[in-house]
Amino acid sequence: MAIAEELAKKQRVISVAEFFEKNRQILGFDSAPRSLITCVKEAVDNALDACEDASILPDIFVQVARAGDDTFLVTVEDNGPGIVKEQIPRIFAKLLYGSRFHVLKQSRGQQGIGISAAVLYSQLTSGKPTKITSRIGLNDPAHYYELIINTKINEPEILVERTTEWDRPHGTRIEMEIEASYVRGRRQSIHEYLKSTAIVNPHARLTLIEPDGNMMVFDRATDIMPPQPKEIMPHPDGIELGTLIKMLRYTERQKLVSFLMNEFSRMGRKTAEDICKDAAIDPSEIPANISHDQAKHLLGAFRKVRIQAPPMDCLSPIGEDQIYQGLEKEYDVDFISTTTRSATVHSGNPFIVEAGIAFGGSLPKEDRIEILRFANKVPLLYQQGGCAITHAISDVNWKNYDLNQSGGTGIPVGPAVVFVHVASTKVPFTSESKDAIADIPEIMNEIKLAVQEVARDTKNYLSRKKLLERRKDKEEIIKKILPKMVAKVSSILGKEEPDIRPVIAKIMGNVLVQREVTSKADGCFVSLKVRNFDEHARSFKLHELFKYDVLEAPEAKIMKVGNSTSLVWKISLVPGEQKVLSYNIECSGTPELQAPIAEGIDKEIITGAKVV
Amino acid sequence: MLEKDELTQRKLLHLINGFYTQLESGEIPALLLPTRTKANIAYDDESEVWVYGERESTRSAKTTRGAYQLLKTSYVVDFVNTQLKQAKSSTLRELYYISENWDLAKFGEQQESDRLIEDLEIVSELQREDFHIRPEEDGASIMGPLRIREKTRRGTKTIHCQEDVGEAGYQVPCNVDALEFLEHDARLVIAIETGGMRDRLIENEFDEKFDAIIIHLKGQPARSTRRLMKRISEELKLPVAVFTDGDPWSYRIFASVAYGSIKSAHLSEYMAAPAAMFVGIRPSDIINYELPNDKLTDQDIRALHSLLSDPRFDSEFWRSEVNLQLELNKKSEQQSLAKYGLDFVTDTYLPERLTEMGII
């Protein structure tokens, strides 16, 4: 027998299930603590996706209970729409079975691997079947299944199948026994995963019961559902040649121009015709007849002709307010800023970057900042160092934003949490376990811009705060310290306390008005000394109101108001300038005068006059 | 009130009156003080010591910090003024505790009130004794062929600092100016940093063999100790040797004895003994004598670098020794000389070094 024939005997098809059985680290089952997180995560992701599709405010219950020496029973239950009876076995016990793989729409799950991989992991490590309960409505019974995956043929095997009593009107419950270990107090833990999930899903209520019976509730911060993402056609920008050729071959359209208009998003008749013209192909050409070279020209035309950015409604960003509420709920901080950027495209896939920063409060000052990474509303817990989000944050020069960063690059140090969410119809992960986003330049750039935007807000907040503090310092001086000093100094010398308003005006950088009255035989001479101690020029009006007759008042506008007289001066003072306004009134003895009245100036920056 | 106290009072009230006038005329109260850093000390040719230079800084009520300092200054003056009137006195520590009742003018720590008293000394050109404020310092002890007369509360006493004292020596009082030097048979004065080395010299009868007056500095020397060194150096016209550990902190001890300290440069003319000479331990001794040593700490290294920019150490000798030490990255204590036996320091090291320096 020829060697080739000998070898051919050994060659056979490997089932997907068998492949994953041997390579489970690819899907995130590489260590005991991680396997637990992955199982919970897959179940919770599915629950959130299901609730969102059905516009139900999610209420998700997670329980991790000790089952054996090193096995745990994981239960995840949701109030979602439930699953029709026929679908249950394949959704949970067949790999690569799912509804989302062929759809261009943002969702948590994409390939239909997640939950069935968890089921597979459970059966491999505990040898027990996975138990599913699901109900689609009050008028339908709840169905109960015990399932395992036949790994040779990648098909579900049903061990138990019956209807059951369930108190929920609709929803799904999954129970798996798995080999795992339960950890606490670090970023990669069930608790932190649920906390992060709660931040990006402020419309969800999550309840966790830990193995020791401790219960934690991450309550919802809003009752508003996030908008439903819509399905879209691929966007021509950045589509790959192979994909284009495949689409041309299998389309049912008879003309190139209608193919372009109907199977791509943002492609109107005018744009489609422009593209055909640019590629020098007849618009009525049959798509299947387009040659390899022509397809290349078409691709080139996609790049040249201006095409509108892809529609955003296929994406469901969390929203600036929701991120704000989420961060505010989970962190005790002084300042939060959030942003949602507008949509852009990478390889034909629209994406949106959102960023948030939480600053100050009880966050540690000496540690590196905490980075919260999310892709399509799913927290990323592993491989922080290999993720585009981390790389983009490290690229930002944080010194410009008042955070410490040795060497001008890397993760900065300071009391801050930086949040980044990348939402896309296709998030480019570095591996199937979906731990880190790949360094796609378009995505990196958007992340950087988003982070810089919220960092800028933080810097503005800090300088505002500094200004306020300086103002507060000054008030402490004039209200507390100076009066005590005046009292002490005067008492030591046995002298009367001097008028310190001029000193106060100087310290505060204010405009000071001082009035002096001299009574003489021919009337009362009044002078108003006005001085600007501020660093800015000041313009305002000054009034004197009294019931005496005016003998002389140069520069003033004199008005009669009932039986009172009003004098008005228009005053402009450059920094440091002083003016003396004087007038003479008919009165014997000391005149009764009220405080001068100022108009058109803030009361904080004038001393010695009442502001109206 | 004593005439001296009246003068003090006048000077203090003058200061307060300055504040009052500023407040009255609409000026922000402020006080000008010489900058008390190493960048602002200058060598005075006449007295041969380092005093404050020309640079001044303004303490103004424009800032919260300055306003608090001026408020506290007013309170301290009030306190001192009352104390003078009542012919009472207090310690620096008591002053700190009394400020507990001063509300906003309360001191956060004693260092702060000590410093404020120094500031008052500078602006009034007086000394804290004039304010009736006493230190709590541990003064020096003397052992050696010197007869002194001290005015005490129980009358005047004459004491010989070898014959009339125990092993601990004669304890110098706070007010050194109450002492009178009567007679001596000494050829030199040696000031020692550490107690262990001082005891070694006495056990080895260094004072008798070399006719030496041994003074124990007890670390960074108190004002009274420095005043004593100055008086001995000038009045007895004896050479003064300073013997310390070989690290930057010890060099600072020597500098404050010989040149004056940065913190109290306003008193240098009264306390610094410019004739004092540094015996060791020198960094070069670490190599020449192969002394047991320790690695420099980060603080040591910082302190050494700071010496390089300190005008008092701006000499060929210090520059080369400090740079050598940085290069060696080592320091040694006085007592490391014990490597060669207990008598080595008194039989070999000191006689060799003192001869080399022309002291004996």
CSV table of C-alpha atoms in Angstrom, one decimal, chain A residues 115-366:
chain,number,residue,atom,x,y,z
A,115,ILE,CA,-23.4,28.9,26.0
A,116,SER,CA,-23.0,25.5,24.3
A,117,ALA,CA,-19.3,25.7,25.1
A,118,ALA,CA,-20.2,26.2,28.8
A,119,VAL,CA,-22.5,23.2,28.6
A,120,LEU,CA,-19.7,21.2,27.0
A,121,TYR,CA,-17.3,22.3,29.8
A,122,SER,CA,-19.8,21.3,32.4
A,123,GLN,CA,-20.2,17.8,31.0
A,124,LEU,CA,-16.5,17.3,30.6
A,125,THR,CA,-15.6,18.3,34.2
A,126,SER,CA,-18.6,17.1,36.2
A,127,GLY,CA,-20.0,14.5,33.9
A,128,LYS,CA,-23.4,15.8,34.6
A,129,PRO,CA,-26.1,17.1,32.2
A,130,THR,CA,-27.1,20.7,32.0
A,131,LYS,CA,-30.7,21.4,33.2
A,132,ILE,CA,-32.8,23.9,31.3
A,133,THR,CA,-36.2,25.3,32.2
A,134,SER,CA,-37.8,27.7,29.9
A,135,ARG,CA,-41.3,29.2,29.4
A,136,ILE,CA,-42.5,31.6,26.7
A,137,GLY,CA,-45.8,32.8,28.3
A,138,LEU,CA,-48.4,32.3,30.9
A,139,ASN,CA,-50.6,30.2,28.6
A,140,ASP,CA,-47.7,27.9,27.8
A,141,PRO,CA,-46.2,25.2,30.1
A,142,ALA,CA,-42.6,25.5,31.3
A,143,HIS,CA,-40.4,22.9,29.6
A,144,TYR,CA,-37.7,21.1,31.4
A,145,TYR,CA,-34.7,19.5,29.7
A,146,GLU,CA,-31.6,17.6,30.8
A,147,LEU,CA,-29.0,17.8,27.9
A,148,ILE,CA,-25.6,16.7,26.9
A,149,ILE,CA,-23.7,17.3,23.7
A,150,ASN,CA,-22.7,14.3,21.6
A,151,THR,CA,-19.3,15.6,20.7
A,152,LYS,CA,-18.7,13.2,17.8
A,153,ILE,CA,-21.5,14.6,15.7
A,154,ASN,CA,-22.0,17.9,17.5
A,155,GLU,CA,-25.7,17.2,18.1
A,156,PRO,CA,-27.7,17.5,21.3
A,157,GLU,CA,-28.6,14.4,23.3
A,158,ILE,CA,-31.7,14.7,25.4
A,159,LEU,CA,-31.6,12.8,28.7
A,160,VAL,CA,-34.8,14.1,30.2
A,161,GLU,CA,-37.7,16.0,28.6
A,162,ARG,CA,-40.9,17.0,30.4
A,163,THR,CA,-43.1,19.9,31.3
A,164,THR,CA,-42.8,21.3,34.8
A,165,GLU,CA,-44.3,23.8,37.3
A,166,TRP,CA,-42.5,27.2,37.3
A,167,ASP,CA,-43.5,30.4,39.0
A,168,ARG,CA,-42.1,32.7,36.3
A,169,PRO,CA,-44.6,33.8,33.6
A,170,HIS,CA,-41.7,33.7,31.1
A,171,GLY,CA,-38.0,33.3,31.1
A,172,THR,CA,-35.2,30.8,31.0
A,173,ARG,CA,-33.2,29.1,33.7
A,174,ILE,CA,-29.9,27.2,33.2
A,175,GLU,CA,-28.2,25.0,35.8
A,176,MET,CA,-24.7,23.6,35.3
A,177,GLU,CA,-22.4,21.8,37.5
A,178,ILE,CA,-18.8,22.6,36.7
A,179,GLU,CA,-15.3,22.3,38.0
A,180,ALA,CA,-14.3,25.7,39.2
A,181,SER,CA,-13.0,27.9,42.0
A,182,TYR,CA,-14.7,30.9,43.5
A,183,VAL,CA,-12.5,34.0,44.0
A,184,ARG,CA,-13.1,37.4,45.5
A,185,GLY,CA,-11.5,40.7,45.8
A,186,ARG,CA,-9.8,41.0,42.4
A,187,ARG,CA,-10.8,42.3,39.0
A,188,GLN,CA,-11.2,38.9,37.6
A,189,SER,CA,-14.1,37.7,39.8
A,190,ILE,CA,-17.8,37.1,39.5
A,191,HIS,CA,-18.5,40.0,41.7
A,192,GLU,CA,-16.5,42.5,39.6
A,193,TYR,CA,-17.8,41.0,36.4
A,194,LEU,CA,-21.4,41.6,37.6
A,195,LYS,CA,-20.5,45.1,38.9
A,196,SER,CA,-19.1,46.0,35.5
A,197,THR,CA,-22.1,44.5,33.7
A,198,ALA,CA,-24.3,46.6,35.9
A,199,ILE,CA,-22.4,49.8,34.9
A,200,VAL,CA,-23.0,49.2,31.2
A,201,ASN,CA,-26.5,47.9,31.6
A,202,PRO,CA,-28.0,50.4,34.0
A,203,HIS,CA,-31.5,49.2,33.0
A,204,ALA,CA,-30.8,45.7,34.4
A,205,ARG,CA,-31.2,44.4,37.9
A,206,LEU,CA,-28.6,41.7,38.8
A,207,THR,CA,-28.8,39.6,41.9
A,208,LEU,CA,-25.9,37.4,43.0
A,209,ILE,CA,-25.9,34.7,45.7
A,210,GLU,CA,-22.3,33.7,46.5
A,211,PRO,CA,-21.3,30.2,47.8
A,212,ASP,CA,-21.4,31.4,51.4
A,213,GLY,CA,-25.1,32.5,51.0
A,214,ASN,CA,-24.2,36.2,50.9
A,215,MET,CA,-26.6,38.0,48.6
A,216,MET,CA,-25.8,41.1,46.5
A,217,VAL,CA,-28.1,43.2,44.4
A,218,PHE,CA,-26.9,45.5,41.6
A,219,ASP,CA,-30.0,47.5,41.2
A,220,ARG,CA,-31.1,49.3,38.1
A,221,ALA,CA,-30.3,53.0,37.7
A,222,THR,CA,-32.9,53.6,35.0
A,223,ASP,CA,-36.1,52.2,33.7
A,224,ILE,CA,-35.4,53.2,30.2
A,225,MET,CA,-34.6,50.5,27.8
A,226,PRO,CA,-31.6,51.1,25.5
A,227,PRO,CA,-32.7,51.6,21.8
A,228,GLN,CA,-33.0,48.3,19.8
A,229,PRO,CA,-30.2,48.0,17.3
A,230,LYS,CA,-31.4,47.3,13.8
A,231,GLU,CA,-30.1,44.9,11.2
A,232,ILE,CA,-28.2,46.6,8.3
A,233,MET,CA,-26.6,45.7,5.0
A,234,PRO,CA,-22.8,45.8,4.9
A,235,HIS,CA,-21.3,49.2,4.3
A,236,PRO,CA,-19.1,49.4,1.2
A,237,ASP,CA,-16.3,51.2,3.1
A,238,GLY,CA,-13.6,48.8,3.8
A,239,ILE,CA,-15.3,45.6,2.6
A,240,GLU,CA,-12.8,42.9,1.6
A,241,LEU,CA,-12.4,41.7,-2.0
A,242,GLY,CA,-13.2,38.1,-1.2
A,243,THR,CA,-16.5,39.1,0.4
A,244,LEU,CA,-17.4,41.3,-2.5
A,245,ILE,CA,-16.7,38.5,-5.0
A,246,LYS,CA,-18.8,36.0,-2.9
A,247,MET,CA,-21.7,38.5,-2.8
A,248,LEU,CA,-21.5,39.2,-6.5
A,249,ARG,CA,-21.7,35.5,-7.3
A,250,TYR,CA,-24.6,34.6,-5.0
A,251,THR,CA,-26.8,37.7,-5.4
A,252,GLU,CA,-30.3,37.3,-7.0
A,253,ARG,CA,-30.1,40.7,-8.5
A,254,GLN,CA,-29.7,40.9,-12.3
A,255,LYS,CA,-28.1,44.2,-12.7
A,256,LEU,CA,-24.9,45.5,-11.0
A,257,VAL,CA,-26.6,48.9,-10.1
A,258,SER,CA,-29.5,47.2,-8.3
A,259,PHE,CA,-27.1,44.8,-6.6
A,260,LEU,CA,-25.1,47.8,-5.2
A,261,MET,CA,-28.3,49.7,-4.2
A,262,ASN,CA,-29.9,46.7,-2.4
A,263,GLU,CA,-27.2,44.8,-0.8
A,264,PHE,CA,-25.2,47.6,0.7
A,265,SER,CA,-26.1,50.3,3.1
A,266,ARG,CA,-25.9,54.0,2.2
A,267,MET,CA,-26.0,53.3,-1.5
A,268,GLY,CA,-28.5,55.4,-3.5
A,269,ARG,CA,-29.0,55.3,-7.3
A,270,LYS,CA,-26.7,58.3,-7.8
A,271,THR,CA,-23.9,56.8,-5.7
A,272,ALA,CA,-24.3,53.4,-7.3
A,273,GLU,CA,-24.1,54.9,-10.8
A,274,ASP,CA,-21.0,57.0,-9.9
A,275,ILE,CA,-19.3,53.8,-8.7
A,276,CYS,CA,-20.0,51.9,-11.9
A,277,LYS,CA,-18.8,54.9,-13.9
A,278,ASP,CA,-15.6,55.1,-11.8
A,279,ALA,CA,-15.0,51.4,-12.2
A,280,ALA,CA,-15.8,51.6,-15.9
A,281,ILE,CA,-18.4,48.8,-15.7
A,282,ASP,CA,-21.8,48.9,-17.4
A,283,PRO,CA,-24.4,49.5,-14.6
A,284,SER,CA,-26.7,46.9,-16.2
A,285,GLU,CA,-24.0,44.2,-16.2
A,286,ILE,CA,-25.1,40.9,-14.6
A,287,PRO,CA,-23.3,40.7,-11.2
A,288,ALA,CA,-22.3,37.0,-11.6
A,289,ASN,CA,-20.4,38.0,-14.8
A,290,ILE,CA,-18.2,40.5,-13.1
A,291,SER,CA,-14.6,39.4,-13.4
A,292,HIS,CA,-11.9,39.3,-10.8
A,293,ASP,CA,-10.3,42.4,-12.2
A,294,GLN,CA,-13.6,44.2,-12.5
A,295,ALA,CA,-14.3,43.4,-8.8
A,296,LYS,CA,-11.0,45.0,-7.9
A,297,HIS,CA,-12.0,48.2,-9.8
A,298,LEU,CA,-15.3,48.2,-8.0
A,299,LEU,CA,-13.5,48.0,-4.7
A,300,GLY,CA,-11.3,50.9,-5.8
A,301,ALA,CA,-14.4,52.9,-6.7
A,302,PHE,CA,-15.8,52.3,-3.3
A,303,ARG,CA,-12.8,54.1,-1.9
A,304,LYS,CA,-12.9,57.0,-4.3
A,305,VAL,CA,-16.6,57.9,-4.4
A,306,ARG,CA,-18.0,59.7,-1.4
A,307,ILE,CA,-20.4,57.4,0.4
A,308,GLN,CA,-22.4,58.5,3.4
A,309,ALA,CA,-21.2,57.0,6.8
A,310,PRO,CA,-23.0,53.8,7.8
A,311,PRO,CA,-26.3,54.2,9.7
A,312,MET,CA,-26.0,54.3,13.4
A,313,ASP,CA,-29.2,52.5,14.2
A,314,CYS,CA,-27.6,49.1,13.8
A,315,LEU,CA,-25.7,50.0,16.9
A,316,SER,CA,-26.9,50.4,20.5
A,317,PRO,CA,-24.5,52.6,22.4
A,318,ILE,CA,-25.1,52.8,26.1
A,319,GLY,CA,-25.5,56.6,26.1
A,320,GLU,CA,-23.8,59.4,27.9
A,321,ASP,CA,-26.4,59.7,30.7
A,322,GLN,CA,-26.6,55.9,31.2
A,323,ILE,CA,-22.8,55.6,31.6
A,324,TYR,CA,-22.9,58.5,34.0
A,325,GLN,CA,-25.6,56.8,36.1
A,326,GLY,CA,-23.8,53.5,36.0
A,327,LEU,CA,-20.5,55.0,37.2
A,328,GLU,CA,-22.2,57.2,39.8
A,329,LYS,CA,-24.0,54.1,41.1
A,330,GLU,CA,-20.8,52.0,41.6
A,331,TYR,CA,-18.1,54.6,42.5
A,332,ASP,CA,-17.9,57.2,45.2
A,333,VAL,CA,-16.3,60.1,43.2
A,334,ASP,CA,-16.2,63.9,42.9
A,335,PHE,CA,-16.6,64.2,39.2
A,336,ILE,CA,-17.8,62.1,36.2
A,337,SER,CA,-17.7,62.9,32.5
A,338,THR,CA,-19.0,60.7,29.7
A,339,THR,CA,-19.1,60.9,25.9
A,340,THR,CA,-20.6,59.0,23.0
A,341,ARG,CA,-18.8,59.6,19.8
A,342,SER,CA,-20.5,59.5,16.4
A,343,ALA,CA,-20.3,56.3,14.4
A,344,THR,CA,-17.5,55.5,12.1
A,345,VAL,CA,-16.4,52.4,10.2
A,346,HIS,CA,-13.7,49.7,10.3
A,347,SER,CA,-13.6,47.2,7.4
A,348,GLY,CA,-17.2,48.0,6.5
A,349,ASN,CA,-18.4,47.5,10.0
A,350,PRO,CA,-19.8,50.6,11.8
A,351,PHE,CA,-18.7,51.1,15.3
A,352,ILE,CA,-19.1,53.6,18.1
A,353,VAL,CA,-16.8,54.4,20.9
A,354,GLU,CA,-18.0,55.6,24.3
A,355,ALA,CA,-15.8,56.8,27.1
A,356,GLY,CA,-16.3,57.9,30.7
A,357,ILE,CA,-14.1,59.0,33.5
A,358,ALA,CA,-14.8,59.0,37.2
A,359,PHE,CA,-12.4,61.1,39.2
A,360,GLY,CA,-11.5,61.8,42.9
A,361,GLY,CA,-13.6,60.8,45.8
A,362,SER,CA,-12.5,57.6,47.6
A,363,LEU,CA,-10.4,56.3,44.6
A,364,PRO,CA,-6.8,55.6,45.6
A,365,LYS,CA,-4.4,58.4,44.6
A,366,GLU,CA,-1.2,56.4,44.4
